[in-house]
Short mmCIF file of C-alpha atoms in Angstrom, two decimals:
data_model
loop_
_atom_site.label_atom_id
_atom_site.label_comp_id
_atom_site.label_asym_id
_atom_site.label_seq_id
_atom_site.Cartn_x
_atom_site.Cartn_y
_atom_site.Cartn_z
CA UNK A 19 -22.37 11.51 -25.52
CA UNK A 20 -23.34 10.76 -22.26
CA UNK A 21 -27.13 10.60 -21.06
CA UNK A 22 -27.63 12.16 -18.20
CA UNK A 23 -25.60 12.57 -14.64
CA UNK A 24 -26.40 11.18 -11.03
CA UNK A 25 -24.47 13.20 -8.54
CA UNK A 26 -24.35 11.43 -4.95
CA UNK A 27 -23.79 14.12 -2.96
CA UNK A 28 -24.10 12.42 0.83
CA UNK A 29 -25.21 13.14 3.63
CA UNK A 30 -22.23 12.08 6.23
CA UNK A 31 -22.45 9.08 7.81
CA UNK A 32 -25.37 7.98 5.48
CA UNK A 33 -23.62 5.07 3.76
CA UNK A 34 -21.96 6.88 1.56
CA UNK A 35 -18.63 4.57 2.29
CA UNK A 36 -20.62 1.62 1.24
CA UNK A 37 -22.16 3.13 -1.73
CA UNK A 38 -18.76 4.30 -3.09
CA UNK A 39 -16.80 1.13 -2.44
CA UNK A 40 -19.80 -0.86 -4.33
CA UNK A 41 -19.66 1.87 -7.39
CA UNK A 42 -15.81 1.12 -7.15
CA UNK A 43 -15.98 -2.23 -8.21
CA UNK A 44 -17.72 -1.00 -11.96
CA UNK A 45 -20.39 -3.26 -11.04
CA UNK A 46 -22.68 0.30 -12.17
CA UNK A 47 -21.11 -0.58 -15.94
CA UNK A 48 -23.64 -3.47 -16.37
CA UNK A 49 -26.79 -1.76 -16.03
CA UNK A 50 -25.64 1.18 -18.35
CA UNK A 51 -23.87 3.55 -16.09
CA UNK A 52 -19.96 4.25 -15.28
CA UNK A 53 -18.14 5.60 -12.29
CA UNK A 54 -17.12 8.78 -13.48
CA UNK A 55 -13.46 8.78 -13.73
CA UNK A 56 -12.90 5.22 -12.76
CA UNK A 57 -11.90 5.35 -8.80
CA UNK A 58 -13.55 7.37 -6.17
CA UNK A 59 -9.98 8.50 -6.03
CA UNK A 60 -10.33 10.57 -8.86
CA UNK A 61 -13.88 12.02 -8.22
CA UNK A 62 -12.39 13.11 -4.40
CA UNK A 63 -9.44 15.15 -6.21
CA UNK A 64 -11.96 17.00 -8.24
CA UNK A 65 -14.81 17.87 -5.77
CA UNK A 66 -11.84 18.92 -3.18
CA UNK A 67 -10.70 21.47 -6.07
CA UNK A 68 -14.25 23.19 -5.83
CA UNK A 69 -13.03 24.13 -1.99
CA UNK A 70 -10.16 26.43 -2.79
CA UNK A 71 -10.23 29.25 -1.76
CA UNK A 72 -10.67 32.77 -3.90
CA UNK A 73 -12.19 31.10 -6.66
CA UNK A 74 -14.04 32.87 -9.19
CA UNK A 75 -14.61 29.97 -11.45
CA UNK A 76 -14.90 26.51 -11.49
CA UNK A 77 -11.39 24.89 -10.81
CA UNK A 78 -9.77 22.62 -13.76
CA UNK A 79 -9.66 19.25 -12.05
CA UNK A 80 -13.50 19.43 -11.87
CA UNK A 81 -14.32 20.94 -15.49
CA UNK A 82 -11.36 18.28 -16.56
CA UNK A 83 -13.61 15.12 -15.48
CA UNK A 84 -16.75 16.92 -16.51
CA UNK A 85 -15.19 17.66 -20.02
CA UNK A 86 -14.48 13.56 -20.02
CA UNK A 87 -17.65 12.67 -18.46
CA UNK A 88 -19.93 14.21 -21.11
CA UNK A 89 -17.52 12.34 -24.11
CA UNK A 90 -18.48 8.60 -22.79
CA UNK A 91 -22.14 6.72 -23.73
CA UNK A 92 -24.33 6.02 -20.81
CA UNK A 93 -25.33 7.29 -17.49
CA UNK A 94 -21.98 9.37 -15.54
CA UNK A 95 -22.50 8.26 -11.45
CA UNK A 96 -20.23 11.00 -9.18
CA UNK A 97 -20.45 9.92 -5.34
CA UNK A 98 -19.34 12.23 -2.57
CA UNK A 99 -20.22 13.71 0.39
CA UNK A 100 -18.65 17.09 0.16
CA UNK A 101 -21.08 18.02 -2.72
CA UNK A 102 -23.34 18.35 -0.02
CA UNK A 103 -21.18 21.52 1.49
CA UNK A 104 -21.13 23.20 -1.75
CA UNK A 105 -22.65 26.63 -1.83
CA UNK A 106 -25.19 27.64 -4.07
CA UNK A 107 -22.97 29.77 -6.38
CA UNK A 108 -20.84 26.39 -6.79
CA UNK A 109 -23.77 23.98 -7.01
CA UNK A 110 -24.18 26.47 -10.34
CA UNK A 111 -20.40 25.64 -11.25
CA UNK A 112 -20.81 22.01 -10.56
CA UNK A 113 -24.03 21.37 -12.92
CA UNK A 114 -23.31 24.27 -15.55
CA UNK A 115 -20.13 22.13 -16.27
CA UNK A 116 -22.22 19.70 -17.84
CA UNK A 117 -22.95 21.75 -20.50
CA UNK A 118 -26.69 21.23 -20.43
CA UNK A 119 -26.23 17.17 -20.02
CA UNK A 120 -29.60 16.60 -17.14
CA UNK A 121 -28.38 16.23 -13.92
CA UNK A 122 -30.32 14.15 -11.11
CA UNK A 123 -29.60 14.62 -7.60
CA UNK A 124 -29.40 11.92 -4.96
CA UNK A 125 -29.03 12.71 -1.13
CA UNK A 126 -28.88 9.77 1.07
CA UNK A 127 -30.64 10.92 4.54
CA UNK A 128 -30.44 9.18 8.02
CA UNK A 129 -32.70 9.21 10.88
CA UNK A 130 -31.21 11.70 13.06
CA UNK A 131 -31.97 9.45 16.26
CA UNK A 132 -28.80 7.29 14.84
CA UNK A 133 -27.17 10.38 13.31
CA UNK A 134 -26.79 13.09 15.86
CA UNK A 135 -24.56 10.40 18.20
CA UNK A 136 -22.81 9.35 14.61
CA UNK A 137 -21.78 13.13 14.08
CA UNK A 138 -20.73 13.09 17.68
CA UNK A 139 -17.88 10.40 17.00
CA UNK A 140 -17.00 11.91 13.58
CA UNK A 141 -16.57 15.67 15.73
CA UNK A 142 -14.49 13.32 18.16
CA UNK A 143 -12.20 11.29 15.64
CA UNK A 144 -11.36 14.73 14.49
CA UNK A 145 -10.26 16.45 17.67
CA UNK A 146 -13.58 17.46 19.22
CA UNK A 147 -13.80 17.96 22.79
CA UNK A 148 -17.34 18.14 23.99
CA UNK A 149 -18.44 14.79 25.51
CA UNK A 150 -21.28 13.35 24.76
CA UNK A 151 -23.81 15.52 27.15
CA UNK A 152 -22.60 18.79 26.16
CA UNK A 153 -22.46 18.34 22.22
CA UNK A 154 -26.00 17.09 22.46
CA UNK A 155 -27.42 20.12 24.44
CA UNK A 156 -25.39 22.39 22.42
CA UNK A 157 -27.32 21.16 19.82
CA UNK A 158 -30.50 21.70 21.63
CA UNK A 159 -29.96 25.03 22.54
CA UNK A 160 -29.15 26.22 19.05
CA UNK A 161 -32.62 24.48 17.60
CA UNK A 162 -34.71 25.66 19.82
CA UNK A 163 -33.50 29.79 19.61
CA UNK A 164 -32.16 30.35 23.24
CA UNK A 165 -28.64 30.09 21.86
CA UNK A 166 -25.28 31.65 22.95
CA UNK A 167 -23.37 33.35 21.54
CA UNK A 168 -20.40 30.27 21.99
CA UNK A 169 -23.07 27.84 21.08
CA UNK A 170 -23.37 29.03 17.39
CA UNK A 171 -19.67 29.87 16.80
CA UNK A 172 -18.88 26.41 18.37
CA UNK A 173 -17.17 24.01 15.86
CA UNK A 174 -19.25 21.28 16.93
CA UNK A 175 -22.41 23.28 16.00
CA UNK A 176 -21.07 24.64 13.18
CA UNK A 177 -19.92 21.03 11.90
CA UNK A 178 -23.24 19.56 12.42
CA UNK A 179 -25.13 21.77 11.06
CA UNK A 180 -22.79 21.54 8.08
CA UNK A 181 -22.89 18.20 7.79
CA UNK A 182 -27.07 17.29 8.79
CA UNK A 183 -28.36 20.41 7.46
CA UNK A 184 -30.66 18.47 4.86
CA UNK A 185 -33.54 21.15 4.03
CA UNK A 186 -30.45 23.66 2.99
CA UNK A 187 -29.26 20.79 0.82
CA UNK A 188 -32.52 20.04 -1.21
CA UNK A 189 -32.78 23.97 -1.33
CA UNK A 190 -29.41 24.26 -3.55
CA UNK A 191 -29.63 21.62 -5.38
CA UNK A 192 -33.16 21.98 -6.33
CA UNK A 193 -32.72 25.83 -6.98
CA UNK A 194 -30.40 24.97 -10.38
CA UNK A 195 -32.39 24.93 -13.22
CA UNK A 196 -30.14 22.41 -14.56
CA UNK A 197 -31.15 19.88 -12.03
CA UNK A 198 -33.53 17.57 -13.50
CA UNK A 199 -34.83 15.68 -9.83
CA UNK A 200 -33.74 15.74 -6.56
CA UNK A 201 -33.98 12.47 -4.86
CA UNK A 202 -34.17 11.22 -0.92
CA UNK A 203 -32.94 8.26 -0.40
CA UNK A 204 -33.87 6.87 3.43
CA UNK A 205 -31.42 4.72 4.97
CA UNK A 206 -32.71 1.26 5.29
CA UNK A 207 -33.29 0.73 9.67
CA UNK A 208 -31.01 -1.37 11.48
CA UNK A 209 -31.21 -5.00 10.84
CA UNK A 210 -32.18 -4.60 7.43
CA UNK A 211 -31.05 -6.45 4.27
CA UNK A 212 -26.97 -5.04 3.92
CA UNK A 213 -28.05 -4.40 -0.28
CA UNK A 214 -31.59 -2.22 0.50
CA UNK A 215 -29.11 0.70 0.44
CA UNK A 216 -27.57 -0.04 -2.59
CA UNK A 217 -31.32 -0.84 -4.29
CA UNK A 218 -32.65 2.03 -3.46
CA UNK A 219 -30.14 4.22 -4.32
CA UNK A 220 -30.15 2.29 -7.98
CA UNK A 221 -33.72 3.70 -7.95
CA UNK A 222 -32.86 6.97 -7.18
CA UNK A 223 -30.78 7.07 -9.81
CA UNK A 224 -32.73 4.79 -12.74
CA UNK A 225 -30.47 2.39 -12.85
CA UNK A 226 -31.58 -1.06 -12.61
CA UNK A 227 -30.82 -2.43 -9.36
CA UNK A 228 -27.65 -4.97 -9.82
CA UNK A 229 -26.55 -6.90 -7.10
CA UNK A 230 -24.01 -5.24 -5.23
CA UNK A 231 -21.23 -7.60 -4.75
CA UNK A 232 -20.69 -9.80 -2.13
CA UNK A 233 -17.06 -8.57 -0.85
CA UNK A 234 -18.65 -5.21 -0.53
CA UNK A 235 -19.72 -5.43 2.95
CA UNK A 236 -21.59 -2.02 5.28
CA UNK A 237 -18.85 -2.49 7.52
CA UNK A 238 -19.12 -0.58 10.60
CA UNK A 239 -16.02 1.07 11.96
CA UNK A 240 -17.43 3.13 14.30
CA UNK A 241 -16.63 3.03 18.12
CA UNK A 242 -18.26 2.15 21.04
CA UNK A 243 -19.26 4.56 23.92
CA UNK A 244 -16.91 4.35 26.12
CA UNK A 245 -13.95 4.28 23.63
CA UNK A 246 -14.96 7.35 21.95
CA UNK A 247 -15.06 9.03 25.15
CA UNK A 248 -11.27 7.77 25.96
CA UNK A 249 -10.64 9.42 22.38
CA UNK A 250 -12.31 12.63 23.46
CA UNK A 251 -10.03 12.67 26.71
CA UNK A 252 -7.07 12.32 24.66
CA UNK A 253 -7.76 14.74 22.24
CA UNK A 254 -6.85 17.94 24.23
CA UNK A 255 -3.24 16.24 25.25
CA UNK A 256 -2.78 16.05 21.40
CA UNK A 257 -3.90 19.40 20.84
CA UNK A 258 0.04 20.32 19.54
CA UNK A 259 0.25 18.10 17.14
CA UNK A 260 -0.15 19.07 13.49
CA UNK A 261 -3.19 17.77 11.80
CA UNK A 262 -0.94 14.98 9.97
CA UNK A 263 0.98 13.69 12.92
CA UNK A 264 -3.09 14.07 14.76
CA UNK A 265 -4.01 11.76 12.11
CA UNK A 266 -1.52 9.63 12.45
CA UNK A 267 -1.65 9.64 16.32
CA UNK A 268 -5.46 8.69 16.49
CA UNK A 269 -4.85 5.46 13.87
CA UNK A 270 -3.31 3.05 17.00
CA UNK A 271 -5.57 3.67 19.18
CA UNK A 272 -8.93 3.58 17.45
CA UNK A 273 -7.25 0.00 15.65
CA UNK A 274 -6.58 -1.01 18.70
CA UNK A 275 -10.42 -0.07 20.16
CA UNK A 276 -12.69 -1.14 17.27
CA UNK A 277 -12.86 -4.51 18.61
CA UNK A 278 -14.39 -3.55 21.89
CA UNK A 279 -17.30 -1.92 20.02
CA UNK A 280 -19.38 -5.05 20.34
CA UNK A 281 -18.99 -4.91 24.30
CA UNK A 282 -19.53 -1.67 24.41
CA UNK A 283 -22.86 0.67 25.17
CA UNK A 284 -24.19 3.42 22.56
CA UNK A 285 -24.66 6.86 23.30
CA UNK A 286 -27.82 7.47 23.47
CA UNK A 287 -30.01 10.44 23.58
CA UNK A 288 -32.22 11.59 26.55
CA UNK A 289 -35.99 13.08 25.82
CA UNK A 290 -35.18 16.63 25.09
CA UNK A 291 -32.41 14.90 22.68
CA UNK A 292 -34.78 12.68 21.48
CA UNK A 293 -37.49 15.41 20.93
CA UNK A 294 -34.62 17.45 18.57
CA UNK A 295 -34.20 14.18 16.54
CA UNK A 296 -37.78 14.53 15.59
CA UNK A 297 -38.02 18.22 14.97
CA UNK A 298 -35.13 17.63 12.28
CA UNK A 299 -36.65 13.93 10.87
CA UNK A 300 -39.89 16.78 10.02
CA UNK A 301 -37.59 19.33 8.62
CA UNK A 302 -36.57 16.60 6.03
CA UNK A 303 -39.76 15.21 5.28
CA UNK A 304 -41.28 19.06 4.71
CA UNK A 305 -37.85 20.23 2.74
CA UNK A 306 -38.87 17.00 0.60
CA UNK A 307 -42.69 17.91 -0.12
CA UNK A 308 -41.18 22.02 -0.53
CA UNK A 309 -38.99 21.06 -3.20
CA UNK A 310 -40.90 18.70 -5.06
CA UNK A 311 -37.89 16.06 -4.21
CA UNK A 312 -38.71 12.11 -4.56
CA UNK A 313 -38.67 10.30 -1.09
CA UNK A 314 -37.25 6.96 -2.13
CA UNK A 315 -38.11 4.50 1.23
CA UNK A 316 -40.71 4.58 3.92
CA UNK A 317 -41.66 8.05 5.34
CA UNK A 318 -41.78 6.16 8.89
CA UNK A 319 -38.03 5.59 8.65
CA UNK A 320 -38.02 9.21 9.64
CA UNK A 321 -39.68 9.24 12.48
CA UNK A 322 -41.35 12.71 13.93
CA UNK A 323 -43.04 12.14 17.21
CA UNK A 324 -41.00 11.21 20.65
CA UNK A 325 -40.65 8.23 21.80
CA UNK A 326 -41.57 7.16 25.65
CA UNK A 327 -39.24 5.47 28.33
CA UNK A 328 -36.33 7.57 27.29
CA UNK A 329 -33.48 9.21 29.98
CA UNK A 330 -33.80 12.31 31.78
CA UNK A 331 -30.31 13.15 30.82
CA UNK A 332 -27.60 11.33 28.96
CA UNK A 333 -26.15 8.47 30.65
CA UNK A 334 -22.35 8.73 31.56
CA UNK A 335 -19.91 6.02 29.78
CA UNK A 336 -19.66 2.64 31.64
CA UNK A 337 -16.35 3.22 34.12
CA UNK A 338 -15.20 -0.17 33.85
CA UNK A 339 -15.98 0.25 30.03
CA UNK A 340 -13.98 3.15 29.93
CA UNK A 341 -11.04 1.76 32.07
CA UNK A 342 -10.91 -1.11 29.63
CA UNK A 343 -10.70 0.87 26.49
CA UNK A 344 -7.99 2.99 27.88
CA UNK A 345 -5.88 0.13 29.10
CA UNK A 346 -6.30 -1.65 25.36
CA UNK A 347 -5.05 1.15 23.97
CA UNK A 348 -2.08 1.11 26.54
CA UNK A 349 -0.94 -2.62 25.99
CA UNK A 350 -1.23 -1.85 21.97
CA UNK A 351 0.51 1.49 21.77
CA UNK A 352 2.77 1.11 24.79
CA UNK A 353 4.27 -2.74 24.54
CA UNK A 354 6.64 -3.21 26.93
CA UNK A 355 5.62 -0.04 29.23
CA UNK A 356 4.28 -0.79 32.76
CA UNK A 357 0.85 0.99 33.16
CA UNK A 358 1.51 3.77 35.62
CA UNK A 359 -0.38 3.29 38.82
CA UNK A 360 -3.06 5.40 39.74
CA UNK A 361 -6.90 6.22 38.35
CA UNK A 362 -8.48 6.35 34.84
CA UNK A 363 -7.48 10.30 34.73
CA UNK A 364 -3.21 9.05 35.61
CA UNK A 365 -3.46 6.23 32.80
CA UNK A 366 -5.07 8.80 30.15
CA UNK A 367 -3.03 11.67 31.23
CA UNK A 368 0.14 9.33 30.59
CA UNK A 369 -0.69 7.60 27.70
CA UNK A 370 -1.67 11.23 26.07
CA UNK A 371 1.82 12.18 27.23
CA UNK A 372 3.42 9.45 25.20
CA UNK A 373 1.69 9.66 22.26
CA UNK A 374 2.00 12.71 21.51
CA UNK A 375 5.97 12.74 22.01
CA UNK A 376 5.68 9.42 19.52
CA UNK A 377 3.69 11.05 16.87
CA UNK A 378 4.93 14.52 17.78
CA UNK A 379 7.75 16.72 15.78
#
């Protein structure tokens, strides 16, 4: 019978991609633990299940693996983000299909300083619109009450709040009497050691902390500035393509720009955007002491006062930065094809063309 069950249930962008390659490898197997269902693969079918729609139950694929879970010795690890979406009705379906087994909860948590312009290129790779400036004060708006109407129903609000809204998250989870703890684990600042993640979420979960292995690397595939902003630009002239041929549209030319990321600038937030970061680094830390969850890391990785020196308003993309990124993406998707002639908006108004009659019906 098994012991007990650690459900990893995100944030976004939080290292959860690390985490779950590392758990892949069955490296959890010898401290005492198992990967539930063998392959993140097969954890992702079942937690998608528990989004159908008209459900009055829990779905089959996820009481199937539960059912399977509870026959194997040792501690069951489940890892994925889009536990963290559940509602509270199907947190109850989630941890009642245990069948009593305890259940500890682990939520890996992110400064919002380095998560708000993280969501911002997630909302982007998957056909936002806003740039930079606007998702940021939409944000803003919303948190601080003087919102509009088009601010709250606006999918970038509604996506971030969805995604970051941490003190709803500990509220859930903690609210099931069949959740034994509720754990925060901090993400580890920039520049730390690449395994402090994967330590601390092996305390989180009581699991001696094995060495992760060395060909698991925190590989970051996110963009630079100025390349997400060519994606942004794009994304309206792809707005007729079906979310498959989308998906399969965006792949060349984000391929083709990860390798400017390292000569590329950050977004980064202004003071009022900076202030917001704060307000919602607090919300964490008091959703923490609320709940009686454990804060696993330094309390000052969340930091709650403003900093100093910061922009009046959000700096634009670099233009040359920009007219490089969309030109890369032109000699990698378009060999062969003379650029057209003309400025940044003719290049990214023709390469838009072009790609979405390749990846198009």
């Amino acid at each position: 019978m098994v012991e007990r069950v650690v459900l990893h249930i995100g944030t976004m962008k939080s290292g959860t991609t690390y985490l779950q390659r590392v758990l892949d490898t069955g490296v959890v197997e010898s401290v005492g633990g198992f990967f539930a269902g063998g392959s993140f693969r097969t954890q992702a079918r079942a937690v998608d299940s528990l989004f159908r729609k008209q459900l009055r139950q829990a779905p089959k694929p996820w009481t199937s693996l539960a059912d399977r879970t509870q026959r194997r010795d040792g501690v069951a690890v489940y890892s994925h983000e889009f536990l963290s979406f559940v509602s509270q009705e199907r947190v109850g379906w989630v941890v009642d299909a245990f069948g009593g087994t305890p259940v500890d909860v682990v939520l890996t948590v992110r400064d919002q300083r380095t998560a708000i312009p993280a969501q911002w290129q997630s909302y982007v790779r998957n056909r936002g619109t806003d740039p930079w400036e606007t998702y940021l004060q939409r944000l803003e708006r919303v948190h601080a009450g003087k919102t509009r109407r088009k601010d709250r129903r606006a999918r970038a609000v509604r996506g971030f709040r969805r995604s970051q809204g941490v003190p709803g998250m500990v509220a859930r989870w903690a609210a099931h009497p069949g959740v034994s703890s509720v754990s925060v684990v901090l993400v580890p600042l920039p520049g730390s050691p690449p395994q402090l993640l994967w330590q601390r979420f092996c305390d989180a979960a009581g699991l001696p902390a094995s060495d992760a292995p060395e060909t698991v690397s925190r590989q970051n595939e996110s963009l630079g500035y100025a390349s997400c902003e060519l994606l942004r630009r794009l994304n309206p002239l792809l707005a007729d393509l079906s979310l498959i041929q989308y998906e399969r549209g965006r792949r060349a030319p984000i391929q083709a720009l990860l390798p400017l990321r390292a000569e590329e600038q950050r977004p980064v937030l202004d003071g009022s955007g900076d202030l917001l970061a704060s307000d919602l680094n607090r919300a964490v830390l008091d959703a923490v002491a609320e709940h009686g969850a454990r804060l696993v890391g330094d309390a000052d990785e969340l930091p709650v006062t403003g900093q100093t020196g910061l922009p009046a308003s959000v700096p634009v993309p670099d233009p040359d930065e920009l007219r490089r990124a969309a030109e890369t993406v032109w000699a990698s998707c378009m060999p062969g094809i003379a650029r057209p002639a003309g400025d940044l908006d003719v290049l990214v108004a023709e390469l838009g063309r072009r790609l979405a009659v390749r990846f198009g019906p």
